[in-house]
Coordinates of C-alpha atoms in Angstrom, one line a residue:
X1 CA 123.2 49.0 139.9
X2 CA 122.9 52.8 139.5
X3 CA 121.3 52.5 136.1
X4 CA 118.9 49.8 137.5
X5 CA 118.0 52.0 140.4
X6 CA 117.3 54.9 138.1
X7 CA 115.1 52.6 135.9
X8 CA 113.1 51.5 138.9
X9 CA 112.6 55.1 140.1
X10 CA 111.5 56.1 136.6
X11 CA 109.0 53.2 136.5
X12 CA 107.6 54.2 139.9
X13 CA 107.3 57.8 138.8
X14 CA 105.4 56.7 135.6
X15 CA 103.1 54.5 137.6
X16 CA 102.4 57.4 140.0
X17 CA 101.5 59.6 137.0
X18 CA 99.2 57.0 135.6
X19 CA 97.5 56.5 139.0
X20 CA 97.1 60.3 139.3
X21 CA 95.5 60.5 135.8
X22 CA 93.2 57.7 136.7
X23 CA 92.1 59.4 139.9
X24 CA 91.6 62.7 137.9
X25 CA 89.6 60.9 135.3
X26 CA 87.3 59.4 137.9
X27 CA 86.7 62.8 139.4
X28 CA 85.8 64.3 136.0
X29 CA 83.4 61.4 135.3
X30 CA 81.3 62.6 138.3
X31 CA 80.4 65.6 136.0
X32 CA 80.6 64.1 132.5
X33 CA 81.5 66.1 129.5
X34 CA 79.3 65.3 126.5
X35 CA 81.0 64.1 123.3
X36 CA 79.5 65.2 120.0
X37 CA 77.4 62.0 119.9
X38 CA 76.2 62.5 123.5
X39 CA 75.3 66.1 122.7
X40 CA 73.3 65.0 119.7
X41 CA 71.5 62.4 121.9
X42 CA 70.8 65.0 124.5
X43 CA 69.4 67.4 121.9
X44 CA 67.0 64.7 120.6
X45 CA 65.5 64.4 124.1
X46 CA 64.7 68.1 124.4
X47 CA 61.0 69.0 124.5
X48 CA 61.1 70.9 121.2
X49 CA 62.7 68.1 119.2
X50 CA 60.4 65.6 120.9
X51 CA 57.2 67.5 120.0
X52 CA 58.3 68.0 116.4
X53 CA 59.2 64.3 116.0
X54 CA 55.8 63.2 117.4
X55 CA 54.0 65.5 115.0
X56 CA 56.0 64.1 112.1
X57 CA 55.4 60.5 113.2
X58 CA 51.6 61.0 113.4
X59 CA 51.4 61.0 109.6
X60 CA 51.4 57.5 108.1
X61 CA 51.9 56.0 104.7
X62 CA 49.1 55.4 102.2
X63 CA 48.5 54.8 98.5
X64 CA 44.8 55.2 97.9
X65 CA 41.7 56.3 99.8
X66 CA 38.0 55.9 99.3
X67 CA 35.4 57.4 101.7
X68 CA 31.9 58.7 102.0
X69 CA 30.7 61.8 103.8
X70 CA 29.4 65.3 103.1
X71 CA 30.5 68.4 101.3
X72 CA 29.3 72.0 101.9
X73 CA 30.2 75.1 99.9
X74 CA 29.4 78.5 101.3
X75 CA 29.6 81.8 99.5
X76 CA 27.3 83.9 97.2
X77 CA 25.4 80.6 96.8
X78 CA 25.4 77.7 99.2
X79 CA 25.4 74.0 98.6
X80 CA 25.3 71.0 101.0
X81 CA 25.3 67.4 99.9
X82 CA 26.4 63.9 100.5
X83 CA 29.6 63.0 98.6
X84 CA 32.0 60.2 97.8
X85 CA 35.7 61.0 97.7
X86 CA 38.6 59.0 96.2
X87 CA 42.3 59.7 96.1
X88 CA 45.4 58.3 94.6
X89 CA 48.4 59.6 96.5
X90 CA 50.3 62.2 94.5
X91 CA 48.1 61.7 91.5
X92 CA 44.4 62.7 91.9
X93 CA 41.5 63.7 94.0
X94 CA 37.9 62.9 93.0
X95 CA 34.9 64.3 94.9
X96 CA 31.5 63.1 93.6
X97 CA 28.6 65.3 94.7
X98 CA 25.5 63.1 95.4
X99 CA 22.5 64.7 97.0
X100 CA 20.7 62.2 99.3
X101 CA 23.6 59.8 98.4
X102 CA 22.0 58.7 95.2
X103 CA 22.5 60.4 91.8
X104 CA 25.7 62.2 91.0
X105 CA 25.0 65.9 90.0
X106 CA 28.6 66.9 89.7
X107 CA 32.2 66.1 90.4
X108 CA 35.4 67.9 91.3
X109 CA 38.7 66.3 90.1
X110 CA 42.2 67.5 90.7
X111 CA 45.1 65.9 88.8
X112 CA 48.6 67.3 89.0
X113 CA 48.0 71.1 89.3
X114 CA 44.8 71.1 87.3
X115 CA 41.2 71.5 88.6
X116 CA 38.3 70.1 86.7
X117 CA 34.7 70.7 87.9
X118 CA 31.8 69.1 86.0
X119 CA 28.3 70.3 86.5
X120 CA 25.9 67.6 85.2
X121 CA 22.8 69.6 86.0
X122 CA 23.7 72.3 83.5
X123 CA 26.1 70.4 81.3
X124 CA 29.0 72.7 81.9
X125 CA 32.5 72.5 83.3
X126 CA 35.4 74.5 84.7
X127 CA 39.0 73.7 83.8
X128 CA 41.5 75.8 85.8
X129 CA 44.7 75.8 87.7
X130 CA 44.2 74.2 91.1
X131 CA 45.5 77.4 92.8
X132 CA 41.9 78.7 92.2
X133 CA 41.2 76.8 95.4
X134 CA 44.1 78.2 97.4
X135 CA 43.8 82.0 96.9
X136 CA 46.5 81.9 94.2
X137 CA 49.1 79.9 96.1
X138 CA 50.7 77.5 93.7
X139 CA 50.0 73.9 94.7
X140 CA 49.8 70.5 93.3
X141 CA 47.6 67.5 94.0
X142 CA 49.9 66.2 96.8
X143 CA 49.6 69.5 98.7
X144 CA 45.8 69.5 98.4
X145 CA 45.7 65.9 99.6
X146 CA 47.6 67.0 102.7
X147 CA 45.3 69.9 103.2
X148 CA 42.1 67.8 102.8
X149 CA 43.4 65.1 105.2
X150 CA 44.9 67.4 107.9
X151 CA 48.6 66.6 107.3
X152 CA 51.4 69.3 107.7
X153 CA 53.6 69.8 104.7
X154 CA 56.5 71.9 103.4
X155 CA 55.8 73.5 100.0
X156 CA 58.0 71.9 97.4
X157 CA 59.1 69.1 99.8
X158 CA 55.9 67.1 100.5
X159 CA 54.2 65.8 103.6
X160 CA 56.1 66.7 106.8
X161 CA 58.3 63.9 108.2
X162 CA 60.9 63.5 110.8
X163 CA 63.7 64.0 108.3
X164 CA 62.4 67.6 107.8
X165 CA 62.6 68.5 111.5
X166 CA 65.5 71.0 110.9
X167 CA 63.4 72.8 108.2
X168 CA 60.8 74.1 110.7
X169 CA 60.7 76.3 113.8
X170 CA 58.7 75.2 116.8
X171 CA 56.7 77.3 119.3
X172 CA 54.2 76.8 122.1
X173 CA 51.5 79.4 121.4
X174 CA 48.6 79.7 123.8
X175 CA 48.7 76.0 124.6
X176 CA 49.0 75.0 121.0
X177 CA 52.1 73.6 119.3
X178 CA 53.0 75.5 116.2
X179 CA 55.4 74.5 113.5
X180 CA 56.4 76.9 110.8
X181 CA 58.6 76.1 107.8
X182 CA 61.8 78.2 107.8
X183 CA 61.7 78.6 104.1
X184 CA 58.5 80.4 103.3
X185 CA 56.9 80.7 99.9
X186 CA 57.5 84.0 98.2
X187 CA 54.8 86.5 99.2
X188 CA 53.1 84.2 101.8
X189 CA 53.8 83.0 105.3
X190 CA 52.2 79.8 106.6
X191 CA 52.1 77.6 109.7
X192 CA 50.4 74.7 111.3
X193 CA 49.0 74.4 114.9
X194 CA 48.4 71.2 116.9
X195 CA 46.8 70.5 120.3
X196 CA 48.6 68.8 123.2
X197 CA 47.8 65.4 121.7
X198 CA 49.5 66.3 118.4
X199 CA 46.2 66.5 116.6
X200 CA 46.2 69.2 113.9
X201 CA 44.0 72.2 114.6
X202 CA 44.7 74.6 111.8
X203 CA 46.7 75.8 108.7
X204 CA 47.0 79.5 108.2
X205 CA 48.4 81.4 105.2
X206 CA 49.0 85.1 105.5
X207 CA 50.4 87.5 102.9
X208 CA 54.0 88.5 103.8
X209 CA 53.1 92.1 103.0
X210 CA 50.0 92.2 105.3
X211 CA 50.5 94.7 108.1
X212 CA 47.5 93.5 110.1
X213 CA 48.2 89.8 109.5
X214 CA 44.8 89.1 107.8
X215 CA 44.6 85.5 106.9
X216 CA 44.1 84.9 103.1
X217 CA 43.7 81.1 103.3
X218 CA 42.8 79.1 106.4
X219 CA 41.8 75.6 107.3
X220 CA 40.3 74.5 110.6
X221 CA 40.5 70.8 111.5
X222 CA 38.5 68.8 114.1
X223 CA 37.5 65.3 115.0
X224 CA 41.0 63.9 114.3
X225 CA 41.0 60.1 114.3
X226 CA 43.6 57.3 114.0
X227 CA 43.5 55.4 110.8
X228 CA 45.7 53.1 108.8
X229 CA 47.3 56.2 107.4
X230 CA 48.0 57.8 110.8
X231 CA 46.2 60.7 112.3
X232 CA 43.5 62.1 109.9
X233 CA 41.2 65.0 110.4
X234 CA 37.6 63.8 109.6
X235 CA 36.2 67.4 109.6
X236 CA 37.9 70.0 107.4
X237 CA 36.8 73.6 106.8
X238 CA 38.6 75.8 104.3
X239 CA 38.1 79.5 104.1
X240 CA 39.5 81.5 101.2
X241 CA 38.6 83.9 98.5
X242 CA 37.8 83.3 94.8
X243 CA 37.8 86.4 92.6
X244 CA 37.6 88.5 95.8
X245 CA 34.5 86.7 97.0
X246 CA 34.7 84.9 100.3
X247 CA 34.0 81.2 100.0
X248 CA 34.2 78.2 102.4
X249 CA 34.5 74.5 101.7
X250 CA 33.7 72.0 104.4
X251 CA 34.4 68.3 104.1
X252 CA 33.3 65.6 106.5
X253 CA 34.6 62.0 106.0
X254 CA 33.2 58.7 107.0
X255 CA 33.9 55.0 106.2
X256 CA 37.5 55.1 105.2
X257 CA 38.9 52.4 103.0
X258 CA 42.7 52.6 102.4
X259 CA 45.1 51.1 99.9
X260 CA 42.6 49.4 97.6
X261 CA 42.2 50.0 93.9
X262 CA 40.2 53.1 93.0
X263 CA 38.9 54.3 89.6
X264 CA 38.9 58.0 88.8
X265 CA 37.2 59.2 85.6
X266 CA 38.8 62.4 84.4
X267 CA 37.0 62.6 81.0
X268 CA 34.9 65.7 80.1
X269 CA 31.5 64.7 78.7
X270 CA 30.7 65.6 75.2
X271 CA 28.5 68.7 74.5
X272 CA 29.4 70.3 77.8
X273 CA 30.1 74.1 77.8
X274 CA 33.3 75.4 79.4
X275 CA 32.8 78.3 81.8
X276 CA 35.2 80.5 83.8
X277 CA 36.5 79.7 87.3
X278 CA 34.4 82.5 88.7
X279 CA 31.3 80.3 88.1
X280 CA 32.5 77.8 90.7
X281 CA 30.4 79.4 93.4
X282 CA 27.2 78.8 91.3
X283 CA 28.0 75.3 90.2
X284 CA 25.4 72.6 90.9
X285 CA 22.7 75.2 91.8
X286 CA 19.2 74.2 90.9
X287 CA 18.2 77.6 89.6

C-alpha cells in the first residue's frame, strides 16, 4: 500500500508539472518567439526586401526582339534618324539606320563583345571592342541589351533577378529606390535608380578614384511600359565619352514584336575601308 501511495503521489506531481508547463507555454505564446523559419519569413516581408524583389520581378523573360523607332547621336557631329532594331538575347544587337524609314544608310551590330559599324554612304566600317560604347567598361552583348532596354544587371552575373537580392544594397534616395551591387567592377562604381512604381530611372557609372563623383557613363530612362518581356524603357539616353569627346546616344522604341524569328546580317561588305573607332562620331554624315 505504501508503494502504491508513493506511486500515486508521483503521478500527481508529474501531472502538476505538465500542467504547469502547459500554462507557461500558453503564456509564452502570447509573445511568440520566432523560429529560424519564422525569422526568415519576417525578413522577407520587410520593406527593403519587398522593394528589391518587386524590382527584380519587373524584368521578364524573352528570346528575340524586333522594333522600330528613332536613333539620335550627339557629339562633334549630330545625327537623327528613323531606325529598326533587332535583338537575339545573349547573342546580338542590330540597329539599322534608315532616314525617313526608307533606305538603310548604315548599321550598328554587336555580337559577343565586338562592335561593328557599317557606313554605306562612304563604304567604310568600324570593328572594335564593344567597350568603345561604355567608356572603357568591359561589357558583352547581354549587358548592352540590358542597358538598351532598361533592365538592371550585375556585371558578370547577368540581368538582375530575385535570386540576386543578397548581392545588392538598397537605399531610398530622394524619393527614388536605389540598388547597388555589393561587388563592384574594379575601378568603377555603378548603381540603378527606380521610381516608386519600380520603373527604372537611371544607371550611373562613376570612377572609384573620382573625388568629385563625376559620372563617366550614365543612362537616363523614361516612358517605361509593360511588355511581354516585363517592364521596358521605351526612351533611353546614354551619355558617355569616346576618345575624350562627349557623345550621347538616344534610342526611342515603338512597335515591339517579341520572341519571333529575326535575321541579323553580320557580314562586312566587300571593298569597304576599315577606319578607327574615333570615326564613330562622324559615321553616316552626308559631308
